[in-house]
Coordinates of C-alpha atoms and ligand atoms in Angstrom, one line a residue:
M266 CA -66.6 -140.7 -25.5
T267 CA -67.3 -139.0 -28.8
P268 CA -64.6 -138.8 -31.5
L269 CA -64.5 -135.1 -30.9
G270 CA -63.8 -135.8 -27.2
V271 CA -61.0 -138.1 -28.1
G272 CA -59.5 -135.5 -30.4
L273 CA -59.6 -132.8 -27.7
M274 CA -58.1 -135.2 -25.1
S275 CA -55.1 -136.0 -27.3
K276 CA -54.6 -132.3 -28.2
Y277 CA -54.7 -131.3 -24.5
K278 CA -52.5 -134.2 -23.5
N279 CA -49.8 -132.8 -25.8
T280 CA -50.2 -129.1 -25.2
L281 CA -52.3 -128.0 -22.3
F282 CA -49.7 -128.4 -19.6
D283 CA -46.7 -128.3 -21.8
L284 CA -44.0 -125.8 -20.6
S285 CA -41.4 -126.6 -23.3
G286 CA -39.5 -123.4 -24.2
E287 CA -40.6 -121.7 -21.0
I288 CA -38.1 -120.4 -18.3
A289 CA -39.3 -120.6 -14.7
V290 CA -37.9 -119.1 -11.6
V291 CA -38.7 -120.6 -8.2
T292 CA -37.8 -118.7 -5.0
G293 CA -37.0 -120.9 -2.0
G294 CA -36.7 -123.9 -4.3
M295 CA -34.4 -125.8 -1.9
G296 CA -37.2 -126.1 0.7
Q297 CA -39.8 -128.8 1.0
L298 CA -42.4 -127.4 -1.4
G299 CA -40.1 -125.3 -3.6
A300 CA -38.3 -128.5 -4.5
Q301 CA -41.5 -130.1 -5.6
F302 CA -42.5 -127.0 -7.7
S303 CA -39.1 -126.8 -9.4
L304 CA -39.2 -130.5 -10.3
V305 CA -42.8 -130.4 -11.7
L306 CA -42.0 -127.4 -13.8
M307 CA -38.8 -129.1 -15.1
D308 CA -40.8 -132.3 -15.8
A309 CA -43.3 -130.3 -17.9
G310 CA -40.4 -129.0 -20.1
A311 CA -39.4 -125.7 -18.5
K312 CA -35.9 -124.6 -17.8
V313 CA -35.8 -123.9 -14.1
A314 CA -33.7 -121.5 -12.0
I315 CA -33.9 -121.6 -8.2
L316 CA -33.2 -118.6 -6.0
D317 CA -32.5 -119.5 -2.4
I318 CA -30.3 -118.4 0.4
T319 CA -29.2 -122.0 1.0
D320 CA -27.7 -124.6 -1.3
K321 CA -28.9 -127.5 0.9
T322 CA -32.0 -129.6 0.1
L323 CA -33.4 -132.7 1.6
N324 CA -34.9 -133.7 -1.8
N325 CA -32.6 -136.2 -3.5
R326 CA -34.1 -135.8 -6.9
L327 CA -33.6 -132.1 -6.8
R328 CA -30.0 -132.5 -5.6
K329 CA -29.3 -134.7 -8.7
A330 CA -31.1 -132.2 -11.0
I331 CA -28.9 -129.4 -9.7
D332 CA -25.7 -131.4 -9.8
S333 CA -26.4 -132.5 -13.4
E334 CA -27.2 -128.8 -14.2
E335 CA -30.7 -129.7 -15.3
I336 CA -31.8 -127.0 -12.8
M337 CA -29.8 -123.9 -12.1
L338 CA -29.4 -122.9 -8.5
I339 CA -28.4 -119.4 -7.6
K340 CA -27.7 -118.5 -4.0
A341 CA -29.4 -115.1 -3.4
D342 CA -31.5 -113.2 -0.9
I343 CA -34.8 -112.1 -2.3
T344 CA -34.9 -109.2 0.1
D345 CA -31.8 -107.6 -1.5
K346 CA -32.8 -105.7 -4.7
N347 CA -29.3 -105.6 -6.1
E348 CA -28.9 -109.4 -5.7
V349 CA -32.3 -109.9 -7.3
K350 CA -31.3 -107.7 -10.2
D351 CA -27.9 -109.5 -10.6
V352 CA -29.7 -112.8 -10.6
A353 CA -32.1 -111.6 -13.2
E354 CA -29.2 -110.6 -15.5
K355 CA -27.5 -114.0 -15.0
I356 CA -30.7 -115.9 -15.8
K357 CA -31.4 -113.7 -18.8
R358 CA -27.8 -114.3 -20.1
E359 CA -27.7 -118.0 -19.5
L360 CA -31.3 -119.2 -20.0
G361 CA -33.4 -116.3 -21.4
I362 CA -36.2 -114.1 -20.1
P363 CA -38.3 -116.0 -17.5
T364 CA -42.1 -116.3 -18.2
I365 CA -42.9 -118.2 -15.0
L366 CA -42.2 -116.9 -11.5
V367 CA -43.2 -118.9 -8.4
N368 CA -42.9 -116.6 -5.3
N369 CA -42.6 -119.5 -2.9
A370 CA -39.8 -118.5 -0.4
A371 CA -41.1 -117.6 3.0
L372 CA -40.2 -117.5 6.7
D373 CA -42.6 -118.9 9.2
S374 CA -40.6 -118.1 12.3
P375 CA -37.1 -116.9 11.7
P376 CA -34.4 -119.6 12.1
N377 CA -33.0 -118.1 15.3
A378 CA -36.4 -117.6 16.9
S379 CA -36.3 -116.4 20.4
A380 CA -38.7 -117.9 23.0
E381 CA -40.7 -114.8 22.7
E382 CA -41.3 -115.6 19.0
N383 CA -44.1 -118.1 19.9
G384 CA -45.0 -116.3 23.1
P385 CA -47.9 -113.8 23.8
F386 CA -48.7 -111.3 21.1
E387 CA -48.0 -108.5 23.6
S388 CA -44.3 -109.3 23.6
Y389 CA -43.9 -110.6 20.0
P390 CA -40.5 -109.2 18.9
E391 CA -40.5 -106.3 16.5
E392 CA -37.4 -107.7 14.8
S393 CA -39.3 -111.0 14.0
W394 CA -42.1 -109.0 12.5
D395 CA -39.6 -107.1 10.3
K396 CA -37.8 -110.2 9.2
V397 CA -40.9 -112.2 8.3
L398 CA -42.5 -109.3 6.4
D399 CA -39.2 -108.6 4.7
V400 CA -39.0 -112.1 3.2
N401 CA -42.7 -112.9 2.8
L402 CA -43.8 -109.6 1.3
K403 CA -40.9 -107.4 0.4
G404 CA -39.1 -110.3 -1.3
V405 CA -42.3 -111.1 -3.3
F406 CA -42.5 -107.4 -4.2
L407 CA -38.9 -107.2 -5.4
M408 CA -39.0 -110.5 -7.3
S409 CA -42.2 -109.4 -9.1
Q410 CA -40.8 -105.9 -9.8
V411 CA -37.7 -107.2 -11.4
F412 CA -38.9 -110.4 -13.1
G413 CA -42.5 -109.4 -13.7
G414 CA -41.2 -106.2 -15.3
E415 CA -39.3 -108.2 -17.8
M416 CA -42.3 -110.4 -18.5
A417 CA -44.5 -107.3 -19.1
K418 CA -41.9 -106.0 -21.6
K419 CA -41.9 -109.4 -23.3
G420 CA -45.8 -109.5 -23.2
K421 CA -46.0 -112.9 -21.6
G422 CA -45.9 -114.4 -18.1
S423 CA -47.4 -116.2 -15.2
I424 CA -46.6 -115.2 -11.6
I425 CA -47.7 -117.6 -8.8
N426 CA -47.7 -116.2 -5.3
I427 CA -47.8 -118.9 -2.6
S428 CA -50.0 -118.1 0.4
S429 CA -51.4 -120.1 3.3
V430 CA -54.6 -120.9 4.9
Y431 CA -53.2 -118.9 7.8
G432 CA -53.3 -115.8 5.6
M433 CA -57.0 -116.5 4.7
V434 CA -58.1 -117.2 8.2
S435 CA -56.5 -116.8 11.6
P436 CA -54.4 -119.7 12.9
N437 CA -56.5 -121.9 15.1
Q438 CA -54.6 -121.4 18.4
R439 CA -56.4 -124.4 20.0
I440 CA -54.3 -126.8 18.0
Y441 CA -51.1 -125.4 19.7
E442 CA -52.5 -125.4 23.3
Y443 CA -50.8 -128.7 24.0
R444 CA -47.5 -126.8 23.8
H445 CA -48.3 -124.5 26.7
R446 CA -46.0 -125.2 29.7
G447 CA -47.5 -123.7 32.8
D448 CA -47.1 -119.9 32.5
K449 CA -45.1 -120.3 29.3
K450 CA -47.8 -120.1 26.5
F451 CA -47.2 -121.1 22.9
Y452 CA -48.9 -119.2 20.1
K453 CA -48.6 -119.4 16.3
P454 CA -47.2 -115.9 15.7
V455 CA -48.9 -113.0 14.0
A456 CA -46.4 -111.9 11.3
Y457 CA -46.7 -115.0 9.1
S458 CA -50.5 -114.7 9.0
V459 CA -50.3 -111.0 8.2
S460 CA -47.7 -111.5 5.5
K461 CA -49.7 -114.2 3.8
S462 CA -52.8 -112.0 3.8
G463 CA -50.9 -109.3 2.1
I464 CA -50.2 -111.7 -0.8
Y465 CA -53.9 -111.5 -1.8
N466 CA -54.1 -107.9 -2.6
F467 CA -50.6 -107.8 -4.0
T468 CA -51.8 -110.5 -6.5
R469 CA -54.9 -108.5 -7.3
Y470 CA -53.0 -105.3 -7.8
L471 CA -50.5 -106.8 -10.2
A472 CA -53.1 -108.8 -12.0
T473 CA -55.0 -105.7 -13.0
Y474 CA -51.8 -103.7 -13.5
W475 CA -50.3 -106.2 -16.0
A476 CA -53.6 -107.6 -17.4
K477 CA -53.1 -106.0 -20.8
K478 CA -49.4 -107.0 -20.9
N479 CA -50.4 -110.7 -20.8
V480 CA -48.8 -111.2 -17.5
R481 CA -51.1 -113.3 -15.3
V482 CA -50.8 -113.1 -11.5
N483 CA -52.5 -115.6 -9.2
T484 CA -52.3 -116.7 -5.6
L485 CA -52.1 -120.4 -4.7
T486 CA -53.2 -120.9 -1.1
L487 CA -52.0 -124.0 0.7
G488 CA -53.0 -126.0 3.7
G489 CA -50.6 -127.7 6.1
V490 CA -48.1 -130.2 4.7
F491 CA -47.0 -133.4 6.5
N492 CA -43.4 -133.0 7.5
N493 CA -42.9 -135.4 10.5
Q494 CA -44.8 -133.1 12.9
D495 CA -45.3 -134.6 16.4
N496 CA -48.2 -136.9 17.0
Q497 CA -50.2 -134.5 19.1
F498 CA -50.0 -131.8 16.5
L499 CA -51.1 -134.2 13.8
E500 CA -54.0 -135.4 15.9
N501 CA -55.1 -131.8 16.5
Y502 CA -54.7 -130.7 13.0
C503 CA -56.2 -133.7 11.4
G504 CA -59.1 -133.7 13.8
I505 CA -60.1 -130.3 12.4
V506 CA -59.4 -130.4 8.7
P507 CA -62.3 -132.0 6.8
K508 CA -60.1 -134.3 4.8
G509 CA -58.8 -135.7 8.0
R510 CA -55.1 -135.5 7.1
M511 CA -52.3 -133.1 6.1
A512 CA -51.3 -132.6 2.5
K513 CA -48.6 -134.8 1.0
E514 CA -45.7 -132.6 -0.3
D515 CA -46.5 -133.4 -3.9
E516 CA -50.2 -132.6 -3.8
Y517 CA -49.8 -129.0 -4.9
N518 CA -47.8 -129.8 -8.0
G519 CA -50.9 -130.1 -10.3
A520 CA -52.0 -126.6 -9.2
V521 CA -48.6 -125.1 -9.9
L522 CA -48.5 -126.7 -13.3
F523 CA -52.1 -125.5 -14.0
L524 CA -51.3 -121.9 -13.0
A525 CA -48.0 -121.9 -14.9
S526 CA -49.4 -123.2 -18.1
I527 CA -51.9 -122.1 -20.8
A528 CA -54.4 -124.4 -19.0
S529 CA -55.2 -121.3 -16.8
E530 CA -54.8 -118.8 -19.6
Y531 CA -58.0 -116.8 -18.7
M532 CA -57.3 -116.8 -15.0
T533 CA -55.7 -113.8 -13.3
G534 CA -56.0 -112.1 -9.9
S535 CA -57.5 -115.3 -8.5
N536 CA -56.9 -117.3 -5.4
L537 CA -56.7 -121.1 -5.9
V538 CA -57.3 -122.7 -2.5
I539 CA -56.1 -126.3 -1.9
D540 CA -56.4 -127.0 1.8
G541 CA -58.3 -130.3 2.4
G542 CA -61.3 -128.1 3.4
W543 CA -59.6 -126.2 6.2
T544 CA -61.1 -122.8 5.2
I545 CA -64.6 -124.0 4.5
I546 CA -65.7 -124.7 8.1
Ligands
NAD748 N1 -45.3 -126.4 4.5 C1 -46.5 -126.0 4.8 O1 -47.2 -126.7 5.6 C2 -47.1 -124.8 4.2 C3 -48.5 -124.5 4.3 C4 -49.0 -123.4 3.7 C5 -48.2 -122.6 3.0 N2 -46.9 -122.9 2.8 C6 -46.1 -122.0 2.0 O2 -45.4 -122.7 1.0 C7 -44.1 -122.1 0.7 C8 -43.0 -123.1 0.9 O3 -43.0 -123.6 2.2 P1 -42.1 -124.8 2.7 O4 -42.8 -125.5 3.8 O5 -41.5 -125.5 1.5 O6 -40.9 -123.9 3.4 P2 -39.4 -124.3 3.6 O7 -39.0 -123.6 4.9 O8 -39.2 -125.8 3.5 O9 -38.7 -123.6 2.4 C9 -38.5 -122.2 2.3 C10 -37.3 -121.9 1.5 O10 -37.2 -120.5 1.3 C11 -35.8 -120.1 1.5 N3 -35.7 -118.7 1.9 C12 -35.9 -118.2 3.1 N4 -35.6 -116.9 3.1 C13 -35.1 -116.6 1.9 C14 -34.6 -115.4 1.3 N5 -34.5 -114.3 1.9 N6 -34.2 -115.5 0.0 C15 -34.3 -116.6 -0.7 N7 -34.7 -117.8 -0.2 C16 -35.2 -117.8 1.1 C17 -35.3 -121.1 2.5 O11 -33.9 -121.2 2.5 C18 -36.0 -122.4 2.1 O12 -35.3 -123.2 1.2 C19 -44.1 -120.9 1.7 O13 -44.5 -119.7 1.0 C20 -45.0 -121.3 2.8 O14 -45.5 -120.1 3.4 C21 -46.3 -124.0 3.4

């Protein structure tokens, strides 16, 4: 390596992904991936606040970070504008104005999913459609309106909207066929896919809207993450995805850090896809 190269490397090592002095908000931070995203942002030097409807997490390191007040947890529902505004005020008072927002919270199937939830499209419940779109799109809209608005005023920000391969392409229903039981069919439902598709143009809209305000808005599209799924599902999924396996839960952290930091300074309105090759075939 040339001396110039060495110089650049050490400069980048110190600054390119450094988030010291930044304040980050992660929605759904108590979940499997939100916990990872919160911790990687903290590790890079940001002060992190999590918004979640639950205070429970399976991530021990996150639990410790919350208990020791290294990460702030605020219980709030992102579909409630008044709650979102109250949370924004609290974070502003206690930490400052956030410059990073990870719109990560989402519902796949609502927790109290009825049998119809995964049944035929023709009888997919209207209330499930409403609930999923409420969290996955309206929640993203409200969070961006309140927090992004503050970023625009400040003239600095990075918003990362989390999408899914199921928003880029249709779910492959063949991998769920093993769950059919006679006449009782099992389908990956429609609302999640539609909500995750909506993220793409929401990102593009805001990226152009706030481009001159120095607020960058990007989508991070993820493939399936290993989470102790049953063997048949794993066999079916892994048999299709070119990498031959599901993602490990920490394999998106580099992308979040990249999108949050000046490493991606010229990137806005884009879709960064990390999916083991799912969408290329
Ligand atoms: N896990 C995967 O395989 C996968 C694949 C592709 C994309 N994604 C996306 O990654 C993101 C995180 O997924 P995950 O697997 O960690 O999900 P998860 O279910 O583990 O976590 C989601 C979190 O969002 C919170 N939440 C739900 N509704 C909320 C609301 N109204 N207000 C505030 N918080 C709320 C939940 O309490 C939970 O902690 C989602 O956007 C998901 O669509 C996940």
